[in-house]
Short mmCIF file of C-alpha atoms and ligand atoms in Angstrom, two decimals:
data_model
loop_
_atom_site.label_atom_id
_atom_site.label_comp_id
_atom_site.label_asym_id
_atom_site.label_seq_id
_atom_site.Cartn_x
_atom_site.Cartn_y
_atom_site.Cartn_z
CA MET A 252 98.94 137.54 106.39
CA THR A 253 100.88 135.44 103.91
CA SER A 254 98.28 132.93 102.92
CA LEU A 255 94.71 132.13 103.03
CA ASP A 256 93.95 129.95 105.88
CA CYS A 257 90.56 128.83 107.02
CA ASN A 258 91.48 127.06 110.05
CA LYS A 259 92.25 130.18 112.02
CA PRO A 260 88.91 131.15 113.57
CA GLU A 261 89.53 134.95 113.11
CA THR A 262 89.74 134.63 109.50
CA LYS A 263 86.47 133.05 108.85
CA SER A 264 86.04 133.98 105.31
CA CYS A 265 89.72 134.29 104.43
CA GLY A 266 89.08 137.95 104.23
CA CYS A 267 92.36 138.52 102.45
CA SER A 268 91.18 137.47 99.08
CA SER A 269 88.05 139.53 98.86
CA GLY A 270 87.79 142.56 96.56
CA SER A 271 90.37 143.78 94.00
CA GLY A 272 94.02 143.21 93.76
CA LYS A 273 93.75 139.55 94.45
CA LYS A 274 96.90 138.72 92.60
CA MET A 275 98.97 140.97 94.76
CA LEU A 276 97.79 139.18 97.80
CA ILE A 277 98.53 135.63 96.66
CA PRO A 278 102.06 134.77 97.56
CA ALA A 279 104.41 132.90 95.48
CA ILE A 280 105.22 129.41 96.54
CA PRO A 281 108.09 129.69 98.99
CA PRO A 282 111.40 128.06 97.84
CA VAL A 283 113.31 125.52 100.17
CA ASP A 284 116.96 125.50 100.83
CA LYS A 285 119.21 122.54 100.27
CA TRP A 286 119.94 121.99 103.91
CA GLY A 287 116.17 121.80 104.58
CA HIS A 288 115.92 119.09 101.87
CA ILE A 289 118.62 117.06 103.64
CA LYS A 290 117.14 117.55 107.06
CA CYS A 291 113.77 116.42 105.73
CA ARG A 292 115.30 113.15 104.66
CA ILE A 293 116.80 112.32 108.03
CA SER A 294 114.43 113.64 110.71
CA ASP A 295 110.67 112.92 110.79
CA LYS A 296 110.21 115.74 113.37
CA PHE A 297 111.95 118.37 111.29
CA ARG A 298 109.74 117.40 108.21
CA MET A 299 106.62 117.82 110.36
CA ASN A 300 107.44 121.22 111.53
CA TYR A 301 108.48 122.27 108.11
CA ALA A 302 105.03 122.28 106.48
CA VAL A 303 103.86 124.92 104.11
CA GLU A 304 100.81 126.89 105.33
CA PRO A 305 97.69 125.65 103.37
CA GLY A 306 96.14 128.08 100.94
CA LEU A 307 96.42 129.27 97.44
CA TYR A 308 99.81 130.21 95.93
CA SER A 309 101.02 131.38 92.60
CA ILE A 310 103.77 130.14 90.27
CA GLY A 311 104.90 132.84 87.82
CA ASN A 312 102.12 135.12 86.85
CA PRO A 313 98.87 133.38 86.62
CA GLY A 314 95.70 134.68 85.26
CA GLU A 315 92.03 133.68 85.51
CA SER A 316 92.55 130.89 82.85
CA SER A 317 95.67 129.44 84.33
CA PRO A 318 95.60 125.80 85.45
CA VAL A 319 95.16 125.13 89.12
CA LEU A 320 97.40 122.43 90.63
CA VAL A 321 96.53 120.81 93.87
CA THR A 322 99.16 119.55 96.28
CA ALA A 323 99.85 118.65 99.88
CA ASN A 324 101.38 121.07 102.35
CA TYR A 325 104.38 118.86 102.44
CA ARG A 326 107.46 121.10 101.78
CA LEU A 327 109.29 118.96 99.44
CA ALA A 328 106.13 118.38 97.28
CA CYS A 329 105.62 122.09 96.98
CA ASP A 330 109.18 122.59 96.08
CA HIS A 331 109.18 119.95 93.39
CA LEU A 332 106.06 121.51 91.96
CA ARG A 333 107.67 125.03 91.94
CA LYS A 334 110.67 123.71 90.21
CA ALA A 335 108.82 121.72 87.60
CA MET A 336 106.63 124.65 86.70
CA GLU A 337 109.56 127.11 86.78
CA LYS A 338 108.86 128.24 83.26
CA SER A 339 105.10 128.56 83.33
CA SER A 340 102.31 130.13 85.33
CA ALA A 341 99.91 128.38 87.47
CA TRP A 342 97.90 128.47 90.62
CA VAL A 343 98.94 125.95 93.36
CA LEU A 344 96.17 125.00 95.90
CA VAL A 345 98.04 123.69 98.91
CA ILE A 346 95.73 121.61 101.01
CA ASP A 347 96.27 120.66 104.67
CA THR A 348 97.71 117.19 105.05
CA LYS A 349 99.54 118.06 108.32
CA GLY A 350 102.84 118.24 106.47
CA ILE A 351 102.66 114.73 105.11
CA ASN A 352 103.33 113.71 101.42
CA VAL A 353 100.48 113.27 99.05
CA TRP A 354 100.66 109.40 98.81
CA CYS A 355 100.75 108.89 102.55
CA ALA A 356 98.24 111.64 103.21
CA ALA A 357 95.76 110.10 100.60
CA GLY A 358 96.07 106.68 102.28
CA LYS A 359 95.01 108.21 105.47
CA GLY A 360 92.33 110.38 103.90
CA THR A 361 93.91 113.75 104.91
CA PHE A 362 94.65 114.35 101.35
CA GLY A 363 90.96 113.83 100.93
CA THR A 364 87.62 114.89 99.41
CA SER A 365 86.40 116.87 102.35
CA GLU A 366 89.67 118.85 102.81
CA LEU A 367 89.80 119.63 99.09
CA ILE A 368 86.20 120.87 99.04
CA ASN A 369 86.80 122.99 102.13
CA ARG A 370 89.95 124.42 100.71
CA ILE A 371 88.28 125.31 97.30
CA ASN A 372 85.50 127.11 99.20
CA CYS A 373 87.67 129.04 101.57
CA THR A 374 90.03 130.25 99.12
CA LYS A 375 87.20 131.46 96.91
CA LEU A 376 88.85 129.69 94.09
CA ASP A 377 85.85 130.29 91.93
CA THR A 378 86.37 133.99 92.00
CA ILE A 379 90.10 133.67 91.04
CA VAL A 380 89.74 131.52 87.97
CA LYS A 381 87.23 131.41 85.25
CA HIS A 382 87.51 127.77 84.31
CA ARG A 383 86.16 124.98 86.56
CA SER A 384 88.85 122.31 86.53
CA LEU A 385 91.58 121.13 88.95
CA ILE A 386 94.67 119.04 88.32
CA LEU A 387 95.55 116.67 91.18
CA PRO A 388 98.57 114.54 91.56
CA GLN A 389 97.67 111.05 90.59
CA LEU A 390 98.92 109.58 93.82
CA GLY A 391 96.32 111.67 95.71
CA ALA A 392 93.61 109.65 94.08
CA PRO A 393 93.16 107.10 96.86
CA GLY A 394 91.97 109.83 99.10
CA VAL A 395 89.81 111.93 96.69
CA SER A 396 86.57 110.95 95.08
CA ALA A 397 86.56 113.24 91.99
CA HIS A 398 82.84 112.85 91.42
CA LYS A 399 82.11 114.01 95.04
CA VAL A 400 84.31 117.08 94.65
CA THR A 401 82.59 118.02 91.40
CA LYS A 402 79.15 117.62 92.82
CA ALA A 403 80.01 119.80 95.89
CA THR A 404 82.07 122.50 94.21
CA GLY A 405 81.44 122.40 90.44
CA PHE A 406 85.13 121.92 89.81
CA SER A 407 85.98 118.82 87.70
CA ILE A 408 89.21 116.89 88.52
CA SER A 409 91.80 115.56 86.26
CA TYR A 410 94.64 113.43 87.63
CA GLY A 411 98.07 114.61 86.50
CA PRO A 412 100.97 112.50 86.27
CA ILE A 413 102.80 110.81 89.22
CA LEU A 414 106.00 112.98 89.03
CA ALA A 415 105.84 116.74 89.18
CA ASN A 416 108.53 116.90 86.50
CA ASP A 417 106.09 115.41 84.02
CA ILE A 418 103.46 118.08 84.60
CA PRO A 419 104.60 120.53 81.82
CA ALA A 420 104.52 117.63 79.34
CA TYR A 421 101.15 116.50 80.57
CA LEU A 422 99.68 119.98 80.13
CA GLU A 423 101.26 120.37 76.71
CA ALA A 424 99.58 117.13 75.61
CA GLY A 425 96.28 118.60 76.65
CA LYS A 426 96.19 116.93 79.98
CA GLU A 427 97.10 113.45 78.71
CA ALA A 428 99.54 111.35 80.63
CA THR A 429 101.42 108.50 79.02
CA ALA A 430 101.07 105.07 80.64
CA ASP A 431 104.71 105.47 81.77
CA MET A 432 103.93 108.66 83.65
CA ARG A 433 100.99 106.96 85.35
CA THR A 434 103.09 104.02 86.62
CA ILE A 435 104.72 104.18 89.96
CA LYS A 436 108.40 103.28 89.88
CA PHE A 437 110.94 102.48 92.58
CA PRO A 438 114.37 103.01 91.14
CA LEU A 439 117.70 102.65 93.08
CA ARG A 440 117.73 106.48 93.64
CA ASP A 441 114.44 106.44 95.52
CA ARG A 442 115.27 103.32 97.46
CA MET A 443 118.57 105.10 98.43
CA ILE A 444 116.89 108.20 99.48
CA LEU A 445 114.75 106.21 102.01
CA THR A 446 117.76 104.50 103.65
CA PRO A 447 118.80 107.31 106.12
CA ILE A 448 115.32 107.48 107.60
CA GLU A 449 115.17 103.68 107.77
CA PHE A 450 118.61 103.46 109.29
CA PHE A 451 118.13 106.04 112.03
CA ALA A 452 114.68 104.53 112.93
CA ALA A 453 116.29 101.06 113.32
CA LEU A 454 119.28 102.45 115.14
CA ARG A 455 117.18 104.23 117.84
CA LYS A 456 115.62 100.96 118.62
CA TYR A 457 118.88 99.24 118.61
CA VAL A 458 120.36 101.39 121.35
CA TRP A 459 118.07 99.56 123.79
CA LEU A 460 119.14 96.21 122.57
CA ILE A 461 122.84 97.26 123.09
CA LEU A 462 122.01 98.33 126.66
CA GLY A 463 120.31 94.90 127.32
CA LEU A 464 123.19 93.05 125.76
CA MET A 465 125.68 94.87 127.92
CA VAL A 466 123.74 94.26 131.14
CA PHE A 467 123.44 90.51 130.25
CA MET A 468 127.15 90.17 129.49
CA GLY A 469 128.02 92.17 132.64
CA ILE A 470 126.09 89.87 134.90
CA GLU A 471 128.48 87.79 136.91
CA SER A 472 127.89 85.76 140.02
CA SER A 473 129.16 88.71 141.87
CA GLY A 474 126.70 91.21 140.33
CA ILE A 475 126.70 93.44 137.13
CA LEU A 476 130.38 94.24 136.29
CA ILE A 477 131.28 97.06 134.13
CA LYS A 478 134.45 95.65 132.51
CA PRO A 479 132.97 92.39 131.26
CA ALA A 480 129.92 94.28 130.02
CA PHE A 481 132.13 96.22 127.61
CA VAL A 482 134.75 93.72 126.80
CA ASN A 483 132.45 90.77 126.14
CA SER A 484 129.74 92.66 124.31
CA TRP A 485 131.54 94.66 121.74
CA PRO A 486 131.96 92.00 119.02
CA LEU A 487 128.13 91.32 119.38
CA ILE A 488 127.38 94.88 119.32
CA ILE A 489 129.21 95.30 116.18
CA SER A 490 127.55 92.27 114.46
CA GLY A 491 124.24 93.64 115.54
CA LEU A 492 125.17 96.95 114.07
CA ILE A 493 126.01 95.19 110.79
CA SER A 494 122.56 93.49 110.86
CA VAL A 495 120.87 97.02 111.37
CA ILE A 496 122.83 98.40 108.42
CA THR A 497 122.07 95.29 106.24
CA GLY A 498 118.29 95.56 107.00
CA SER A 499 117.90 99.27 106.64
CA VAL A 500 120.36 100.14 103.92
CA LEU A 501 121.62 97.02 102.10
CA PHE A 502 118.18 95.49 101.92
CA PRO A 503 116.41 98.39 100.17
CA VAL A 504 119.26 98.77 97.72
CA LEU A 505 119.37 95.11 96.79
CA LEU A 506 115.55 94.55 97.02
CA PRO A 507 114.74 93.61 93.45
CA PHE A 508 117.74 91.25 93.23
CA ILE A 509 117.07 89.07 96.23
CA PRO A 510 114.98 86.08 95.42
CA PHE A 511 111.42 85.48 96.62
CA ARG A 512 108.59 87.83 96.80
CA SER A 513 108.01 87.98 100.51
CA PHE A 514 109.96 90.54 102.31
CA ALA A 515 110.44 88.38 105.35
CA LEU A 516 111.99 85.62 103.33
CA LYS A 517 114.08 88.11 101.28
CA GLY A 518 115.36 89.44 104.58
CA MET A 519 116.07 86.13 105.84
CA ILE A 520 118.12 85.22 102.78
CA LEU A 521 120.08 88.38 102.79
CA GLY A 522 120.65 87.87 106.64
CA ILE A 523 122.05 84.37 106.01
CA ILE A 524 124.31 85.70 103.35
CA VAL A 525 125.62 88.58 105.53
CA ILE A 526 125.90 86.82 108.97
CA ILE A 527 127.13 83.40 108.22
CA PRO A 528 130.61 84.72 107.22
CA SER A 529 130.96 85.93 110.73
CA LEU A 530 131.88 82.27 111.56
CA LEU A 531 135.25 83.01 110.02
CA PHE A 532 135.92 84.96 113.10
CA TYR A 533 134.43 82.34 115.35
CA ASP A 534 137.11 82.79 118.07
CA LYS A 535 137.11 86.64 118.12
CA ILE A 536 133.39 87.17 117.96
CA TYR A 537 131.90 84.27 119.68
CA TYR A 538 134.88 83.33 121.85
CA GLY A 539 134.79 79.88 120.05
CA ASN A 540 131.51 79.17 122.01
CA PRO A 541 128.85 77.26 119.94
CA PHE A 542 125.99 78.40 122.09
CA LEU A 543 126.82 82.10 121.85
CA ALA A 544 127.51 81.69 118.17
CA SER A 545 124.18 80.10 117.26
CA ALA A 546 122.29 82.51 119.55
CA SER A 547 123.83 85.46 117.90
CA ILE A 548 123.46 84.17 114.40
CA LEU A 549 119.77 83.26 114.89
CA PHE A 550 119.08 86.52 116.53
CA ASN A 551 120.76 88.57 113.83
CA ILE A 552 118.98 86.76 110.91
CA THR A 553 115.74 87.50 112.72
CA LEU A 554 116.68 91.10 113.21
CA ILE A 555 117.52 91.59 109.52
CA SER A 556 114.34 89.70 108.37
CA PHE A 557 112.29 91.84 110.68
CA ILE A 558 113.72 95.14 109.60
CA ALA A 559 113.19 94.01 105.97
CA LEU A 560 109.58 93.19 106.56
CA ASN A 561 109.17 96.68 107.99
CA PHE A 562 110.24 98.02 104.74
CA THR A 563 107.02 96.88 103.16
CA GLY A 564 105.47 100.18 104.22
CA SER A 565 108.00 102.13 102.35
CA THR A 566 107.71 100.47 98.88
CA PRO A 567 105.12 101.30 96.39
CA PHE A 568 104.39 97.61 95.42
CA THR A 569 103.20 95.89 98.41
CA ASN A 570 99.55 95.55 99.48
CA ILE A 571 97.78 95.14 102.70
CA SER A 572 96.43 91.53 102.00
CA GLY A 573 100.03 90.42 101.27
CA VAL A 574 101.50 91.95 104.36
CA LYS A 575 98.79 90.32 106.36
CA ARG A 576 99.71 86.99 104.89
CA GLU A 577 103.39 87.64 105.61
CA MET A 578 102.78 88.61 109.26
CA LYS A 579 100.84 85.49 109.73
CA PHE A 580 103.66 83.21 109.00
CA SER A 581 106.65 85.35 109.96
CA VAL A 582 105.71 86.73 113.39
CA PRO A 583 105.46 83.20 114.97
CA VAL A 584 108.75 82.26 113.39
CA TYR A 585 110.42 85.43 114.74
CA ILE A 586 109.03 84.80 118.25
CA SER A 587 110.32 81.19 118.21
CA MET A 588 113.68 82.21 116.92
CA CYS A 589 114.06 84.88 119.60
CA ILE A 590 113.10 82.35 122.31
CA ILE A 591 115.52 79.79 121.07
CA SER A 592 118.22 82.51 120.87
CA SER A 593 117.59 83.48 124.40
CA ILE A 594 117.75 79.96 125.69
CA LEU A 595 121.02 79.48 123.91
CA LEU A 596 122.25 82.67 125.49
CA ILE A 597 121.29 81.59 128.87
CA ILE A 598 123.00 78.24 128.40
CA PHE A 599 126.20 80.09 127.33
CA LYS A 600 126.04 82.22 130.54
CA LEU A 601 125.36 79.24 132.69
CA GLN A 602 128.33 77.42 131.05
CA LYS A 603 130.57 80.46 131.68
CA TRP A 604 129.58 80.31 135.37
CA GLY A 605 130.43 76.61 135.45
CA VAL A 606 126.81 75.65 136.35
CA VAL A 607 126.54 73.36 133.38
CA MET B 1439 114.00 96.36 86.75
CA GLY B 1440 110.35 97.35 87.33
CA CYS B 1441 109.23 93.95 86.33
CA ARG B 1442 111.09 92.46 89.28
CA LEU B 1443 109.24 94.57 91.77
CA ASN B 1444 106.36 92.18 92.40
CA TYR B 1445 104.74 91.23 95.58
CA LEU B 1446 102.99 88.01 96.67
CA LYS B 1447 100.77 86.20 94.20
CA ASN B 1448 97.06 85.65 94.57
CA VAL B 1449 96.38 87.82 97.62
CA VAL B 1450 94.71 90.87 96.05
CA SER B 1451 91.23 91.74 97.21
CA LEU B 1452 90.29 93.52 94.05
CA LYS B 1453 86.68 92.92 92.69
CA LEU B 1454 84.80 94.19 89.66
CA ASN B 1455 81.18 94.56 88.95
CA ARG B 1456 81.12 94.85 85.25
CA GLU B 1457 77.39 95.41 85.05
CA LYS B 1458 77.88 98.81 86.73
CA CYS B 1459 80.90 99.93 84.66
CA THR B 1460 80.30 102.63 82.05
CA GLY B 1461 83.81 102.41 80.55
CA CYS B 1462 84.65 106.01 81.76
CA ALA B 1463 88.23 104.98 82.14
CA LEU B 1464 88.90 107.12 85.23
CA CYS B 1465 90.11 104.13 87.10
CA THR B 1466 92.70 103.26 84.63
CA ASP B 1467 94.02 106.92 84.87
CA VAL B 1468 94.36 106.68 88.60
CA CYS B 1469 95.78 103.27 89.01
CA PRO B 1470 99.63 103.50 89.58
CA ARG B 1471 100.27 100.03 88.75
CA GLY B 1472 98.60 99.42 85.39
CA VAL B 1473 96.34 96.82 86.78
CA LEU B 1474 93.14 98.06 84.87
CA HIS B 1475 92.48 98.27 81.22
CA ILE B 1476 89.33 99.07 79.13
CA GLN B 1477 88.25 96.44 76.63
CA ASN B 1478 84.96 96.75 74.66
CA HIS B 1479 83.97 99.78 76.82
CA LYS B 1480 84.18 97.84 80.05
CA VAL B 1481 86.91 97.65 82.71
CA GLU B 1482 89.17 94.57 82.75
CA ILE B 1483 91.82 93.42 85.27
CA ILE B 1484 94.94 92.67 83.29
CA ASN B 1485 97.59 92.60 86.13
CA ARG B 1486 95.77 91.37 89.23
CA ASP B 1487 99.10 90.63 91.20
CA ARG B 1488 100.35 93.96 90.60
CA CYS B 1489 97.62 95.71 92.51
CA ILE B 1490 98.79 97.49 95.76
CA GLU B 1491 95.30 97.85 97.11
CA CYS B 1492 95.61 101.62 97.26
CA GLY B 1493 91.91 102.19 96.58
CA ALA B 1494 92.39 104.96 94.09
CA CYS B 1495 90.24 103.03 91.55
CA SER B 1496 87.32 102.28 93.87
CA THR B 1497 87.29 105.72 95.50
CA ASN B 1498 87.11 107.46 92.08
CA CYS B 1499 84.58 105.07 90.35
CA ALA B 1500 81.39 107.19 90.39
CA PHE B 1501 79.40 104.04 89.63
CA ASN B 1502 80.62 101.79 92.35
CA ALA B 1503 81.83 99.19 89.80
CA ILE B 1504 85.11 98.41 91.77
CA SER B 1505 85.81 97.38 95.33
CA VAL B 1506 88.93 96.61 97.03
CA LYS B 1507 89.89 96.34 100.70
CA SER B 1508 92.36 99.12 100.70
CA GLY B 1509 94.90 100.04 103.23
CA VAL B 1510 98.59 100.57 103.62
CA GLY B 1511 100.68 97.56 102.91
CA CYS B 1512 102.89 98.16 105.88
CA ALA B 1513 104.04 95.72 108.47
CA GLN B 1514 104.84 98.47 110.94
CA ALA B 1515 101.17 99.52 110.80
CA PHE B 1516 100.11 96.02 112.07
CA ILE B 1517 102.76 95.93 114.69
CA ASN B 1518 101.73 99.41 115.86
CA ALA B 1519 98.09 98.04 115.97
CA ILE B 1520 99.16 95.10 118.12
CA ILE B 1521 101.04 97.24 120.50
CA THR B 1522 98.46 100.04 120.91
CA GLY B 1523 95.41 97.75 120.33
CA GLY B 1524 94.09 100.20 117.73
CA GLU B 1525 93.60 100.21 113.96
CA PRO B 1526 96.48 99.41 111.67
CA GLU B 1527 97.86 102.79 110.86
CA CYS B 1528 101.17 103.50 109.28
CA GLY B 1529 103.47 105.84 111.02
CA CYS B 1530 103.91 107.01 107.55
CA SER B 1531 105.48 110.24 108.85
CA LYS B 1532 108.06 108.32 106.75
CA ASN B 1533 108.73 109.93 103.44
CA GLY B 1534 107.77 106.40 102.67
CA ARG B 1535 105.90 105.40 99.61
CA SER B 1536 105.89 108.63 97.91
CA SER B 1537 108.96 108.58 95.60
CA SER B 1538 111.28 111.44 95.61
CA GLY B 1539 110.08 113.59 92.82
CA CYS B 1540 106.38 113.14 93.30
CA CYS B 1541 103.94 115.67 94.41
S1 SF4 C 2276 85.80 104.19 86.91
FE1 SF4 C 2276 84.13 102.75 87.17
S2 SF4 C 2276 82.70 103.09 85.58
FE2 SF4 C 2276 84.73 104.16 85.01
S3 SF4 C 2276 85.72 102.57 83.79
FE3 SF4 C 2276 86.49 102.36 85.87
S4 SF4 C 2276 85.06 100.81 86.78
FE4 SF4 C 2276 84.11 101.48 84.85
S1 SF4 C 2277 93.59 99.35 94.25
FE1 SF4 C 2277 95.22 100.85 93.35
S2 SF4 C 2277 96.67 99.49 92.43
FE2 SF4 C 2277 94.79 98.24 92.75
S3 SF4 C 2277 93.69 98.35 90.79
FE3 SF4 C 2277 92.90 99.97 92.21
S4 SF4 C 2277 94.11 101.81 91.68
FE4 SF4 C 2277 95.18 99.96 90.82
#
């Protein structure tokens, strides 16, 4: 048994922490390898299966008066904490958030009041430390009612800084975080880190569009032909791919520098800037056809704006009321643009067949 | 650069009940956007448009002095809700909103 887990029915009272020699039984927080970090950034599935078992862990050589830090059983969070506290000793109470990071889990309530109370009780934390205080990550606050936890367990809660790296300074200052430590930031580096996930998520959906496009291009009066499907589609496939990259990589990186506050509008602006120059290759990409060109340009701008709007969920400065308002005006616009674009494409096709 | 990262104006649903506020300042501690401030032992909204409706303040106010319609500001969540007919819930398996170094 490597950790204290209340979820397994056979360990009802987490039998492993009773009696003497508690310290010996409490494992150090497990390190994570570089490759694991990278895979976590690319694959959602991998990250899910890479969770830390909930329970109590140690960093260094903690005693009964060492601080207790609470975190999610999200592997990267545990690892950041381990690294930040490298030079000190502390207890780490890992609560079960199904492998999801603190912020998202707090929003869903899995990093929450009842799970925390449950985990305090089942690890018998009160027998391990003398003091009655916990340090929670500030970003866990949306999910946890500090006063309710105190009422139920006797443990009082202090909210630590946002970044694990600031914890030593926070502890040194007597559990005081500066305003700067308390403010969420979204620097270029963080925006870049998100781009692989955004890109692969968008790409997976784009594959279907490519297939649809190829079928459409391949439709001839004599049936679906393979050769025109490939030959006629590839310039459009590439411009679509450019849109996917623009929406999922370029947009997050340029986010603060694109005018307007609305993500849908920002996306549209960026889309226009990126897609309009394709007209320089009017003959190559669009076969000199105005219907095909306008259909493709309209569609790509819509696509970029849509991917951009989706990025609202990944930024720490949007809010639900704002997203609702954005959706209200942008979704009808997207739908109309897609309809217009489809009509233009059909006209292009009919023209090719010599119907119009 | 931080100052450029602002979302739409005048949409936030944050409400105060200053009668109930005891000035304990826990809400100012948990707010990740510097929206709240204590003035004369009472809470005050100083940056309304910066609020991300995370609900940290209202969840942690033991005196029910703050309310906010909280939820994830995530378009994907709404789209999922439309498709599945359920509540807006973020896929949020995304590393998403937690920045890289946070715990
Ligand atoms: S947490 Fe509640 S009581 Fe305390 S300062 Fe904020 S609003 Fe006032
Ligand atoms: S909802 Fe979140 S961002 Fe808004 S005031 Fe409360 S803690 Fe701050």
